[in-house]
PDB file of C-alpha atoms in Angstrom:
ATOM      1  CA  SER A 147     110.940 113.434  76.755  1.00  0.00           C
ATOM      2  CA  ARG A 148     113.856 115.148  75.326  1.00  0.00           C
ATOM      3  CA  THR A 149     113.010 113.844  71.815  1.00  0.00           C
ATOM      4  CA  VAL A 150     109.395 115.487  72.079  1.00  0.00           C
ATOM      5  CA  ILE A 151     110.851 118.391  73.464  1.00  0.00           C
ATOM      6  CA  GLU A 152     113.304 119.149  70.752  1.00  0.00           C
ATOM      7  CA  ALA A 153     111.036 117.827  68.046  1.00  0.00           C
ATOM      8  CA  LYS A 154     107.888 119.896  69.104  1.00  0.00           C
ATOM      9  CA  PHE A 155     108.943 123.073  70.803  1.00  0.00           C
ATOM     10  CA  GLU A 156     110.912 125.977  70.120  1.00  0.00           C
ATOM     11  CA  LYS A 157     114.158 126.645  71.831  1.00  0.00           C
ATOM     12  CA  ASN A 158     114.397 129.613  74.448  1.00  0.00           C
ATOM     13  CA  LYS A 159     111.276 128.450  76.328  1.00  0.00           C
ATOM     14  CA  SER A 160     110.506 127.715  79.786  1.00  0.00           C
ATOM     15  CA  PHE A 161     108.832 124.534  81.070  1.00  0.00           C
ATOM     16  CA  LEU A 162     107.236 124.084  84.186  1.00  0.00           C
ATOM     17  CA  VAL A 163     106.803 120.421  85.859  1.00  0.00           C
ATOM     18  CA  THR A 164     104.118 119.873  88.224  1.00  0.00           C
ATOM     19  CA  SER A 165     101.724 117.402  89.732  1.00  0.00           C
ATOM     20  CA  SER A 166      98.616 117.324  91.688  1.00  0.00           C
ATOM     21  CA  ASN A 167     100.247 116.101  95.019  1.00  0.00           C
ATOM     22  CA  PRO A 168     103.946 115.867  96.672  1.00  0.00           C
ATOM     23  CA  GLY A 169     105.684 112.574  96.149  1.00  0.00           C
ATOM     24  CA  GLU A 170     104.167 111.943  92.398  1.00  0.00           C
ATOM     25  CA  GLY A 171     107.747 112.172  90.599  1.00  0.00           C
ATOM     26  CA  LYS A 172     107.798 115.492  89.238  1.00  0.00           C
ATOM     27  CA  THR A 173     111.109 116.573  90.638  1.00  0.00           C
ATOM     28  CA  SER A 174     112.980 113.316  89.598  1.00  0.00           C
ATOM     29  CA  TYR A 175     111.410 113.904  85.981  1.00  0.00           C
ATOM     30  CA  ALA A 176     112.185 117.686  85.616  1.00  0.00           C
ATOM     31  CA  PHE A 177     115.810 117.089  86.854  1.00  0.00           C
ATOM     32  CA  ASN A 178     116.463 113.992  84.627  1.00  0.00           C
ATOM     33  CA  LEU A 179     114.990 116.334  81.899  1.00  0.00           C
ATOM     34  CA  ALA A 180     117.475 118.997  82.266  1.00  0.00           C
ATOM     35  CA  LEU A 181     120.290 116.656  82.634  1.00  0.00           C
ATOM     36  CA  SER A 182     119.106 114.890  78.997  1.00  0.00           C
ATOM     37  CA  LEU A 183     119.020 118.458  77.486  1.00  0.00           C
ATOM     38  CA  GLU A 184     122.283 119.848  78.932  1.00  0.00           C
ATOM     39  CA  ARG A 185     124.101 117.679  76.865  1.00  0.00           C
ATOM     40  CA  ASN A 186     123.466 119.781  73.868  1.00  0.00           C
ATOM     41  CA  TYR A 187     121.973 122.733  75.139  1.00  0.00           C
ATOM     42  CA  LYS A 188     122.298 125.375  77.614  1.00  0.00           C
ATOM     43  CA  VAL A 189     119.979 124.648  80.370  1.00  0.00           C
ATOM     44  CA  LEU A 190     118.924 126.302  83.565  1.00  0.00           C
ATOM     45  CA  PHE A 191     117.201 123.974  86.019  1.00  0.00           C
ATOM     46  CA  ILE A 192     114.675 126.384  88.716  1.00  0.00           C
ATOM     47  CA  GLU A 193     113.420 124.811  91.788  1.00  0.00           C
ATOM     48  CA  ALA A 194     110.485 126.661  92.414  1.00  0.00           C
ATOM     49  CA  ASP A 195     109.075 125.041  95.447  1.00  0.00           C
ATOM     50  CA  ILE A 196     109.972 128.057  97.838  1.00  0.00           C
ATOM     51  CA  ARG A 197     108.272 126.224 100.871  1.00  0.00           C
ATOM     52  CA  ARG A 198     110.133 123.030 100.937  1.00  0.00           C
ATOM     53  CA  PRO A 199     113.689 122.676 101.708  1.00  0.00           C
ATOM     54  CA  SER A 200     115.735 122.373  98.985  1.00  0.00           C
ATOM     55  CA  VAL A 201     115.375 119.020  97.300  1.00  0.00           C
ATOM     56  CA  LEU A 202     118.730 119.473  95.637  1.00  0.00           C
ATOM     57  CA  ASN A 203     120.130 119.241  98.924  1.00  0.00           C
ATOM     58  CA  SER A 204     119.316 115.690  99.097  1.00  0.00           C
ATOM     59  CA  PHE A 205     121.320 114.905  95.828  1.00  0.00           C
ATOM     60  CA  TYR A 206     124.346 117.528  96.348  1.00  0.00           C
ATOM     61  CA  LYS A 207     125.805 118.851  99.664  1.00  0.00           C
ATOM     62  CA  PHE A 208     126.491 122.460  99.350  1.00  0.00           C
ATOM     63  CA  ASP A 209     129.683 123.506 101.331  1.00  0.00           C
ATOM     64  CA  GLN A 210     127.835 127.098 102.279  1.00  0.00           C
ATOM     65  CA  GLU A 211     124.476 128.390 102.403  1.00  0.00           C
ATOM     66  CA  ILE A 212     123.645 129.364  99.084  1.00  0.00           C
ATOM     67  CA  PHE A 213     121.035 131.733  97.923  1.00  0.00           C
ATOM     68  CA  GLY A 214     118.327 130.760  95.473  1.00  0.00           C
ATOM     69  CA  LEU A 215     114.825 131.795  94.268  1.00  0.00           C
ATOM     70  CA  GLY A 216     113.553 132.931  97.510  1.00  0.00           C
ATOM     71  CA  GLU A 217     116.461 135.565  97.902  1.00  0.00           C
ATOM     72  CA  ILE A 218     116.306 136.437  94.579  1.00  0.00           C
ATOM     73  CA  ILE A 219     112.394 137.542  94.923  1.00  0.00           C
ATOM     74  CA  THR A 220     112.908 139.108  98.404  1.00  0.00           C
ATOM     75  CA  SER A 221     116.201 140.738  98.328  1.00  0.00           C
ATOM     76  CA  ASN A 222     118.633 142.321  95.990  1.00  0.00           C
ATOM     77  CA  ILE A 223     120.462 139.464  94.862  1.00  0.00           C
ATOM     78  CA  SER A 224     121.194 138.950  91.174  1.00  0.00           C
ATOM     79  CA  PHE A 225     120.484 135.626  89.756  1.00  0.00           C
ATOM     80  CA  LYS A 226     124.157 135.158  88.871  1.00  0.00           C
ATOM     81  CA  GLU A 227     124.874 134.852  92.615  1.00  0.00           C
ATOM     82  CA  THR A 228     122.433 131.991  92.772  1.00  0.00           C
ATOM     83  CA  LEU A 229     123.822 129.742  89.941  1.00  0.00           C
ATOM     84  CA  PHE A 230     124.958 126.511  90.865  1.00  0.00           C
ATOM     85  CA  THR A 231     126.752 124.102  88.283  1.00  0.00           C
ATOM     86  CA  VAL A 232     125.831 120.237  88.932  1.00  0.00           C
ATOM     87  CA  PRO A 233     129.290 118.191  89.260  1.00  0.00           C
ATOM     88  CA  GLY A 234     130.229 116.666  86.124  1.00  0.00           C
ATOM     89  CA  THR A 235     127.878 118.745  83.733  1.00  0.00           C
ATOM     90  CA  LYS A 236     126.965 122.287  82.337  1.00  0.00           C
ATOM     91  CA  LEU A 237     123.696 122.146  84.021  1.00  0.00           C
ATOM     92  CA  LYS A 238     123.085 125.330  85.827  1.00  0.00           C
ATOM     93  CA  ILE A 239     120.664 125.414  88.815  1.00  0.00           C
ATOM     94  CA  ILE A 240     118.913 127.833  90.782  1.00  0.00           C
ATOM     95  CA  THR A 241     117.875 126.287  93.910  1.00  0.00           C
ATOM     96  CA  SER A 242     114.806 127.485  96.040  1.00  0.00           C
ATOM     97  CA  GLY A 243     117.182 128.911  98.626  1.00  0.00           C
ATOM     98  CA  ALA A 244     116.808 129.385 102.508  1.00  0.00           C
ATOM     99  CA  LYS A 245     113.730 132.142 102.460  1.00  0.00           C
ATOM    100  CA  ARG A 246     110.260 130.160 103.077  1.00  0.00           C
ATOM    101  CA  PHE A 247     107.270 131.867 102.249  1.00  0.00           C
ATOM    102  CA  ASP A 248     104.105 132.301 100.023  1.00  0.00           C
ATOM    103  CA  MET A 249     105.131 133.333  96.674  1.00  0.00           C
ATOM    104  CA  SER A 250     101.876 134.517  95.787  1.00  0.00           C
ATOM    105  CA  ASP A 251     101.715 137.258  98.821  1.00  0.00           C
ATOM    106  CA  ILE A 252     104.871 138.523  97.299  1.00  0.00           C
ATOM    107  CA  VAL A 253     105.136 138.473  93.572  1.00  0.00           C
ATOM    108  CA  SER A 254     103.014 138.820  90.242  1.00  0.00           C
ATOM    109  CA  LYS A 255     102.855 136.606  87.511  1.00  0.00           C
ATOM    110  CA  GLU A 256     103.964 139.302  85.327  1.00  0.00           C
ATOM    111  CA  GLN A 257     106.938 139.973  87.478  1.00  0.00           C
ATOM    112  CA  ILE A 258     107.923 135.789  87.393  1.00  0.00           C
ATOM    113  CA  LYS A 259     107.137 135.682  83.479  1.00  0.00           C
ATOM    114  CA  ASN A 260     109.538 138.894  82.862  1.00  0.00           C
ATOM    115  CA  PHE A 261     112.105 137.421  85.286  1.00  0.00           C
ATOM    116  CA  PHE A 262     111.963 134.024  83.006  1.00  0.00           C
ATOM    117  CA  ASP A 263     112.035 135.907  80.144  1.00  0.00           C
ATOM    118  CA  VAL A 264     115.147 137.372  80.879  1.00  0.00           C
ATOM    119  CA  LEU A 265     116.721 133.839  81.793  1.00  0.00           C
ATOM    120  CA  LYS A 266     115.445 132.645  78.418  1.00  0.00           C
ATOM    121  CA  LEU A 267     117.683 135.111  76.527  1.00  0.00           C
ATOM    122  CA  GLU A 268     120.477 133.378  78.162  1.00  0.00           C
ATOM    123  CA  PHE A 269     119.359 129.712  78.364  1.00  0.00           C
ATOM    124  CA  ASP A 270     118.073 127.398  75.610  1.00  0.00           C
ATOM    125  CA  TYR A 271     115.598 125.578  77.994  1.00  0.00           C
ATOM    126  CA  LEU A 272     114.378 126.739  81.614  1.00  0.00           C
ATOM    127  CA  ILE A 273     113.073 123.820  83.527  1.00  0.00           C
ATOM    128  CA  VAL A 274     111.058 124.904  86.196  1.00  0.00           C
ATOM    129  CA  ASP A 275     110.170 122.484  89.195  1.00  0.00           C
ATOM    130  CA  SER A 276     106.922 123.735  90.616  1.00  0.00           C
ATOM    131  CA  PRO A 277     104.988 122.743  93.764  1.00  0.00           C
ATOM    132  CA  PRO A 278     102.587 120.502  93.365  1.00  0.00           C
ATOM    133  CA  VAL A 279      98.933 122.129  92.394  1.00  0.00           C
ATOM    134  CA  GLN A 280      96.448 120.953  95.241  1.00  0.00           C
ATOM    135  CA  PRO A 281      98.287 122.505  98.355  1.00  0.00           C
ATOM    136  CA  VAL A 282     100.070 125.316  97.096  1.00  0.00           C
ATOM    137  CA  SER A 283      98.696 128.445  95.209  1.00  0.00           C
ATOM    138  CA  ASP A 284     102.242 129.514  94.158  1.00  0.00           C
ATOM    139  CA  THR A 285     101.852 126.570  91.273  1.00  0.00           C
ATOM    140  CA  LEU A 286      99.023 128.531  89.623  1.00  0.00           C
ATOM    141  CA  ILE A 287     101.295 131.956  89.250  1.00  0.00           C
ATOM    142  CA  LEU A 288     104.050 129.766  87.991  1.00  0.00           C
ATOM    143  CA  THR A 289     101.968 128.230  85.066  1.00  0.00           C
ATOM    144  CA  GLN A 290     100.999 131.642  83.707  1.00  0.00           C
ATOM    145  CA  ALA A 291     104.517 132.944  83.816  1.00  0.00           C
ATOM    146  CA  THR A 292     106.050 129.592  81.595  1.00  0.00           C
ATOM    147  CA  ASP A 293     105.920 129.037  78.153  1.00  0.00           C
ATOM    148  CA  HIS A 294     104.655 125.211  78.560  1.00  0.00           C
ATOM    149  CA  ASN A 295     103.523 123.304  81.374  1.00  0.00           C
ATOM    150  CA  ILE A 296     103.794 119.151  81.924  1.00  0.00           C
ATOM    151  CA  PHE A 297     101.799 117.437  84.149  1.00  0.00           C
ATOM    152  CA  ILE A 298     103.278 114.080  85.817  1.00  0.00           C
ATOM    153  CA  ILE A 299     100.695 111.469  87.059  1.00  0.00           C
ATOM    154  CA  ARG A 300     102.456 108.348  88.829  1.00  0.00           C
ATOM    155  CA  SER A 301     100.517 105.012  88.314  1.00  0.00           C
ATOM    156  CA  ASP A 302      98.978 103.414  91.134  1.00  0.00           C
ATOM    157  CA  SER A 303      99.342 106.859  93.065  1.00  0.00           C
ATOM    158  CA  SER A 304      97.815 109.671  91.677  1.00  0.00           C
ATOM    159  CA  LYS A 305      94.043 110.087  92.310  1.00  0.00           C
ATOM    160  CA  THR A 306      91.441 110.674  89.374  1.00  0.00           C
ATOM    161  CA  LEU A 307      89.657 113.258  91.272  1.00  0.00           C
ATOM    162  CA  ALA A 308      92.885 115.061  92.421  1.00  0.00           C
ATOM    163  CA  PHE A 309      94.198 115.434  88.689  1.00  0.00           C
ATOM    164  CA  ARG A 310      90.750 116.759  87.411  1.00  0.00           C
ATOM    165  CA  SER A 311      90.683 119.312  90.321  1.00  0.00           C
ATOM    166  CA  SER A 312      94.149 120.397  89.547  1.00  0.00           C
ATOM    167  CA  MET A 313      93.329 120.601  85.693  1.00  0.00           C
ATOM    168  CA  LYS A 314      90.406 122.777  86.542  1.00  0.00           C
ATOM    169  CA  LYS A 315      92.440 124.989  88.800  1.00  0.00           C
ATOM    170  CA  ILE A 316      95.090 125.271  85.892  1.00  0.00           C
ATOM    171  CA  GLN A 317      92.404 126.133  83.537  1.00  0.00           C
ATOM    172  CA  ASN A 318      90.485 128.546  85.814  1.00  0.00           C
ATOM    173  CA  VAL A 319      93.396 131.083  85.590  1.00  0.00           C
ATOM    174  CA  GLY A 320      93.718 130.688  81.815  1.00  0.00           C
ATOM    175  CA  ALA A 321      96.749 128.263  81.490  1.00  0.00           C
ATOM    176  CA  LYS A 322      97.171 125.098  79.855  1.00  0.00           C
ATOM    177  CA  ILE A 323      98.920 121.593  79.852  1.00  0.00           C
ATOM    178  CA  ASP A 324     101.215 120.878  77.119  1.00  0.00           C
ATOM    179  CA  GLY A 325     101.508 117.365  78.035  1.00  0.00           C
ATOM    180  CA  ILE A 326     100.995 114.534  80.708  1.00  0.00           C
TER     181      ILE A 326
END
């Protein structure tokens, strides 16, 4: 994945990783992609699934409540207050944070895109771990706000009907999938 992204896409871009439903491996893929790029580039991993508790909390134990994307969107918190560095790496992370809400009720795709564009001035790659398409409308805003969208399909698990439905939803908002 890293080799393809380095060869096919420019730097200072945002990459969203999504799937049809939960449990198809998108977070593992996105996080490992970010770790592999971090060796040679300045990378920011954004956990954009606001509704689910931080997936990263299962990887790392934070010693205090940390602010994340939810707080950036709903409070006057700067993104610098939300940056966390993965131990032993240079990989920066913004977690989903503590606040739970429907992103589509609070922010527009333009606001999210502007936020990502500002972050791209500082980072070579933004890897956005998004909610799955089927249960959550937030993903459709995010697909329009990122430069490239990667769709994860898990063999023997992902359903063709759910995949087709997800693709149709993404295309209906004018976004496209750059890789599966």
